Coordinates of C-alpha atoms in Angstrom, one line a residue:
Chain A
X1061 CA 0.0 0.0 0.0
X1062 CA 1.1 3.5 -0.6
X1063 CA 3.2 5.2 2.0
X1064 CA 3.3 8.5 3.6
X1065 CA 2.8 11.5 1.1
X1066 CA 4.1 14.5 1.3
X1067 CA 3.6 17.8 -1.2
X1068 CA 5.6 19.7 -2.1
X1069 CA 9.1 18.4 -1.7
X1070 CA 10.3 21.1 -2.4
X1071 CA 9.2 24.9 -1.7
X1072 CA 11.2 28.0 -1.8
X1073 CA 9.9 31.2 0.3
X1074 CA 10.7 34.6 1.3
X1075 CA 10.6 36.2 4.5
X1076 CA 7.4 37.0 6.3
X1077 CA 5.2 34.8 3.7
X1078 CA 3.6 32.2 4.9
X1079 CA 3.3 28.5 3.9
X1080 CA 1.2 25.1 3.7
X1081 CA 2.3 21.8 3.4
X1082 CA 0.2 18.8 2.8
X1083 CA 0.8 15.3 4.4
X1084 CA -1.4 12.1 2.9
X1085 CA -1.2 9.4 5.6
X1086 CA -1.0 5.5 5.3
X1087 CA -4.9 4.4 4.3
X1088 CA -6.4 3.4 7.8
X1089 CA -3.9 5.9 9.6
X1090 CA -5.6 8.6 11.6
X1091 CA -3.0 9.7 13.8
X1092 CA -0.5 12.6 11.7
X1093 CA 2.3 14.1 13.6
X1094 CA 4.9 17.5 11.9
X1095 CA 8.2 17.3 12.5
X1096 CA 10.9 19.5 11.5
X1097 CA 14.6 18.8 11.3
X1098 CA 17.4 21.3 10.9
X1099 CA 21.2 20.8 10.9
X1100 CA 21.2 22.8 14.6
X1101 CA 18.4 21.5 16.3
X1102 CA 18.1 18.1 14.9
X1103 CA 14.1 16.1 14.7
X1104 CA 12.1 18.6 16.8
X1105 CA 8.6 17.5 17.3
X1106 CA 5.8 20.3 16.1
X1107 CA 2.2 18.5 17.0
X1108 CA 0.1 15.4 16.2
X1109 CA -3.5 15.3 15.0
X1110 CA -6.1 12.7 15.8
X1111 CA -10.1 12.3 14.6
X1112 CA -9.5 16.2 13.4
X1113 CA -8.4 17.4 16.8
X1114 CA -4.6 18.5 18.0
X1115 CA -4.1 16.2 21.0
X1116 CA -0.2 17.2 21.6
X1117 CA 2.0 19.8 20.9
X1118 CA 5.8 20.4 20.7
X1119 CA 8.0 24.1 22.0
X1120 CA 6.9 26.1 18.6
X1121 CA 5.7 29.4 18.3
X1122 CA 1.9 30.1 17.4
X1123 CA 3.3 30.4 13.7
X1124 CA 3.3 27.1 13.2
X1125 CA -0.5 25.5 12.9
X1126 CA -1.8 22.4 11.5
X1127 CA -5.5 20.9 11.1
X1128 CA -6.6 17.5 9.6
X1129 CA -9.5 16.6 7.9
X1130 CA -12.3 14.2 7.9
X1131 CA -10.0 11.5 5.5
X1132 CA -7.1 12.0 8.2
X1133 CA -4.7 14.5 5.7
X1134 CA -3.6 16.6 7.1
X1135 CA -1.9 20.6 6.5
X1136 CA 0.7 22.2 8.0
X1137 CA 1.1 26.2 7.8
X1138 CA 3.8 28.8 9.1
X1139 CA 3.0 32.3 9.0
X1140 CA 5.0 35.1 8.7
X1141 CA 7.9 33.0 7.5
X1142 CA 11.7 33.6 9.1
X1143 CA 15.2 32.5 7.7
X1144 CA 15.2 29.9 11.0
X1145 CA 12.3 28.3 9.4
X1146 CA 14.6 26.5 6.9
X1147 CA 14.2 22.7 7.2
X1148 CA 13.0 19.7 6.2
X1149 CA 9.8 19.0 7.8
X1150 CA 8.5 15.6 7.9
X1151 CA 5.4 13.9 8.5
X1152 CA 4.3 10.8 10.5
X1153 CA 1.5 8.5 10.5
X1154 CA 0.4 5.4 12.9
X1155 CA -2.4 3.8 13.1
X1156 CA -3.7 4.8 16.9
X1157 CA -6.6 3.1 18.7
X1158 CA -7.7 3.7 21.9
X1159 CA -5.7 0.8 22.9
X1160 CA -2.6 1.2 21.0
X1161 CA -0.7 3.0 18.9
X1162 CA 1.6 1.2 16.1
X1163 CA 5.2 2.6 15.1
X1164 CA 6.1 5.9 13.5
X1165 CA 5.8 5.7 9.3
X1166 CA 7.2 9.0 8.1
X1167 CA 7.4 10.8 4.9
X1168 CA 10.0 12.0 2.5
X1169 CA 9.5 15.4 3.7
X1170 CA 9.2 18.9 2.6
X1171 CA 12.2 20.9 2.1
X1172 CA 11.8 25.0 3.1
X1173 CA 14.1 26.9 2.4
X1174 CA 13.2 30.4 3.4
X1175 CA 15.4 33.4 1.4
Chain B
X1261 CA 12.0 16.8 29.9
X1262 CA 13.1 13.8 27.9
X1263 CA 16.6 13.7 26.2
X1264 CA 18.4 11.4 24.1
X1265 CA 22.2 11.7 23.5
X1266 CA 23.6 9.7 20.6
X1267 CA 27.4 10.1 19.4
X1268 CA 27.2 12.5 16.0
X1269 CA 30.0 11.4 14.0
X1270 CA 31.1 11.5 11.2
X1271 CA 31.8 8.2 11.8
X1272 CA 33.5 6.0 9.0
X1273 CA 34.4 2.4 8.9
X1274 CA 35.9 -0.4 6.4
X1275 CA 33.3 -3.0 5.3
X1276 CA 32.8 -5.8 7.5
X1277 CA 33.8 -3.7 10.3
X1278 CA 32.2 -4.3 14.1
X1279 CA 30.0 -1.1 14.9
X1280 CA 28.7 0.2 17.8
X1281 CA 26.6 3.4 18.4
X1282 CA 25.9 4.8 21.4
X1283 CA 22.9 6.0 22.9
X1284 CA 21.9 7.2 26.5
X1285 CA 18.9 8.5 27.4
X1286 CA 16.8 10.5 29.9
X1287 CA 13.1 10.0 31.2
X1288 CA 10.6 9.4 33.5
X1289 CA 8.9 6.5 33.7
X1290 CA 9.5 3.8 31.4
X1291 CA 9.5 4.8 27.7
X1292 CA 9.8 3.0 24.5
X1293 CA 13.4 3.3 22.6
X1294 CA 13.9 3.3 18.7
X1295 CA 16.5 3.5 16.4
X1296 CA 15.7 5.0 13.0
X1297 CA 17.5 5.1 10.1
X1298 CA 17.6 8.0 6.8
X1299 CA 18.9 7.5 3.8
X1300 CA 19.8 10.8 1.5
X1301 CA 16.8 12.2 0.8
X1302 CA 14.4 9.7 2.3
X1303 CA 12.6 10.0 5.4
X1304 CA 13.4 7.8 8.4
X1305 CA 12.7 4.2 8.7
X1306 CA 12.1 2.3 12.1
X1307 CA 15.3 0.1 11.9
X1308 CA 14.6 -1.3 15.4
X1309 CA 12.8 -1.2 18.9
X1310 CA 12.0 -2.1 22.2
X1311 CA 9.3 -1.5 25.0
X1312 CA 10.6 -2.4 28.3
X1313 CA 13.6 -3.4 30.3
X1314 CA 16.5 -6.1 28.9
X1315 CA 14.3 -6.2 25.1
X1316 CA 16.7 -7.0 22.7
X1317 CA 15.6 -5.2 19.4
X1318 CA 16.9 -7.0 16.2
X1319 CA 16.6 -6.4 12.4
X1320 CA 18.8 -6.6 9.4
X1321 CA 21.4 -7.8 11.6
X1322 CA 21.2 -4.5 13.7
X1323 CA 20.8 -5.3 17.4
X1324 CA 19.9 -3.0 20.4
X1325 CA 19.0 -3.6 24.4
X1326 CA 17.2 -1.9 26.3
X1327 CA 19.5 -1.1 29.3
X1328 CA 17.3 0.4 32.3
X1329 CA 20.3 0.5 34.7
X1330 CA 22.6 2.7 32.5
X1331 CA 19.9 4.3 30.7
X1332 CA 21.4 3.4 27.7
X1333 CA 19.6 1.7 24.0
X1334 CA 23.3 1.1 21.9
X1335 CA 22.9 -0.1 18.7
X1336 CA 25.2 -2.6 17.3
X1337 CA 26.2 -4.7 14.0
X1338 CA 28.7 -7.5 13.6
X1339 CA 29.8 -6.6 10.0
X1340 CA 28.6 -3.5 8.3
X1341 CA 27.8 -3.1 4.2
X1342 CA 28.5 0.0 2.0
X1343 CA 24.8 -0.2 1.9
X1344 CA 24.2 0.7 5.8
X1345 CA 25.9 4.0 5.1
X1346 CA 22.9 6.7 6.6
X1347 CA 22.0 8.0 9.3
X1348 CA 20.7 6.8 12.4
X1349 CA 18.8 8.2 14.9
X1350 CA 18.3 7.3 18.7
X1351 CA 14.2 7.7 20.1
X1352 CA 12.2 7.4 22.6
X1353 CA 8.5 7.8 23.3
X1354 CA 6.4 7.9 26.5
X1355 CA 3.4 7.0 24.8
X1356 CA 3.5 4.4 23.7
X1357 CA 5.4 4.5 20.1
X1358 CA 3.2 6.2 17.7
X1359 CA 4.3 9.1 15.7
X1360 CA 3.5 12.1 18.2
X1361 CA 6.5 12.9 20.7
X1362 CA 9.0 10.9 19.4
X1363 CA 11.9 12.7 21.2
X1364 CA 15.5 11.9 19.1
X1365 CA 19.3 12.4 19.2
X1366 CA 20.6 14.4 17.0
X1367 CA 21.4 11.6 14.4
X1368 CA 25.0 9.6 13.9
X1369 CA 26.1 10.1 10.1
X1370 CA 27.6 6.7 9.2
X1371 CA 30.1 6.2 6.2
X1372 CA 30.9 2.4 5.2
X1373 CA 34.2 2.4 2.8
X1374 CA 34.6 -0.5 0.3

């Protein structure tokens, strides 16, 4: 089955823009988490979504928002884009019950590069 | 909060050599540990994991155990391939596994010379 979609991979932005990335998740996977990773601070975790609602979020600045929809995709968005916002960000699905949640199947990721 | 500390490397080796990667960690309670692997320009792939105390993780000839008394979630392989050349990433998660909170090391680069 297909894997974790991400779109664009590639995106090129300039300061104080702002930006949405799209994440497809494993069919059946409703849990979606954002990650971003930079050279500095390494795999930094932004949020996860579940059934539509944000149930945990990471150290990130109100710029940085997400929602998912009713077929579990789910959008990422960073307003007012800064040169720190450079990285790859990555996406994550698992399939989560309310009993279990199975490992971590991530994306190719999204590279921003913000000029 | 939760930390992971993993050597960063470069680190570079003949093929068939013996590696070993450390990883030490930091939490409360008893989380999960992982070890993830990315290729260039891939995302990262679950190499290996364990859930509790003395687990021994194994895939691809990677192994890893869970060490509760030192803290610590090495990975190791007997004889590495050109093809292992990525890198690897140290986890660990307090829920249970899934994708949310995954907190990682900042990644080993590993270079396997022919």
């Amino acid at each position: 089955k297909a894997g974790v979609t991400q779109t664009p991979r590639y995106l090129i932005k300039t300061r104080g823009q702002q930006v949405t990335l799209s994440c497809s998740p494993i069919s059946g996977h409703r849990s979606v988490s954002w990650y971003q990773q930079t050279p500095g601070q390494g795999l930094q975790f932004l949020f996860e979504y579940f059934s539509e609602t944000q149930r945990n979020k990471g150290n990130f600045p109100g710029r940085f928002s997400g929602r998912q929809f009713s077929n579990s995709r789910s959008e990422m968005n960073v307003s007012t884009l800064e040169l720190g916002d450079s990285a790859l960000y990555l996406c994550a699905s698992s399939l989560r019950t309310a009993t279990m949640n199975t490992e971590a199947f991530f994306g190719q990721g999204t590279r921003l590069t913000v000029v | 909060g939760d930390s992971v500390t993993q050597m960063e490397g470069p680190v570079t080796l003949s093929e068939e050599a013996c590696l070993t990667i450390n990883c030490t960690y930091t939490a409360t309670g008893y989380p999960s540990l992982f070890w993830y692997v990315q290729y260039p320009g891939e995302g990262l792939q679950l190499l290996l994991k364990a859930t509790k105390a003395d687990d021994k993780g194994s895939n691809k000839g990677f192994e890893a155990t869970y060490r509760k008394e030192t803290t610590s979630f090495h990975l190791e392989k007997g004889s590495v391939q050109v093809s292992d050349s990525a890198v690897y990433f140290c986890a660990l998660s307090d829920r249970g596994g899934g994708a949310d909170g995954l907190t990682f090391g900042k990644g080993t680069h590993l270079i396997i010379q022919p």
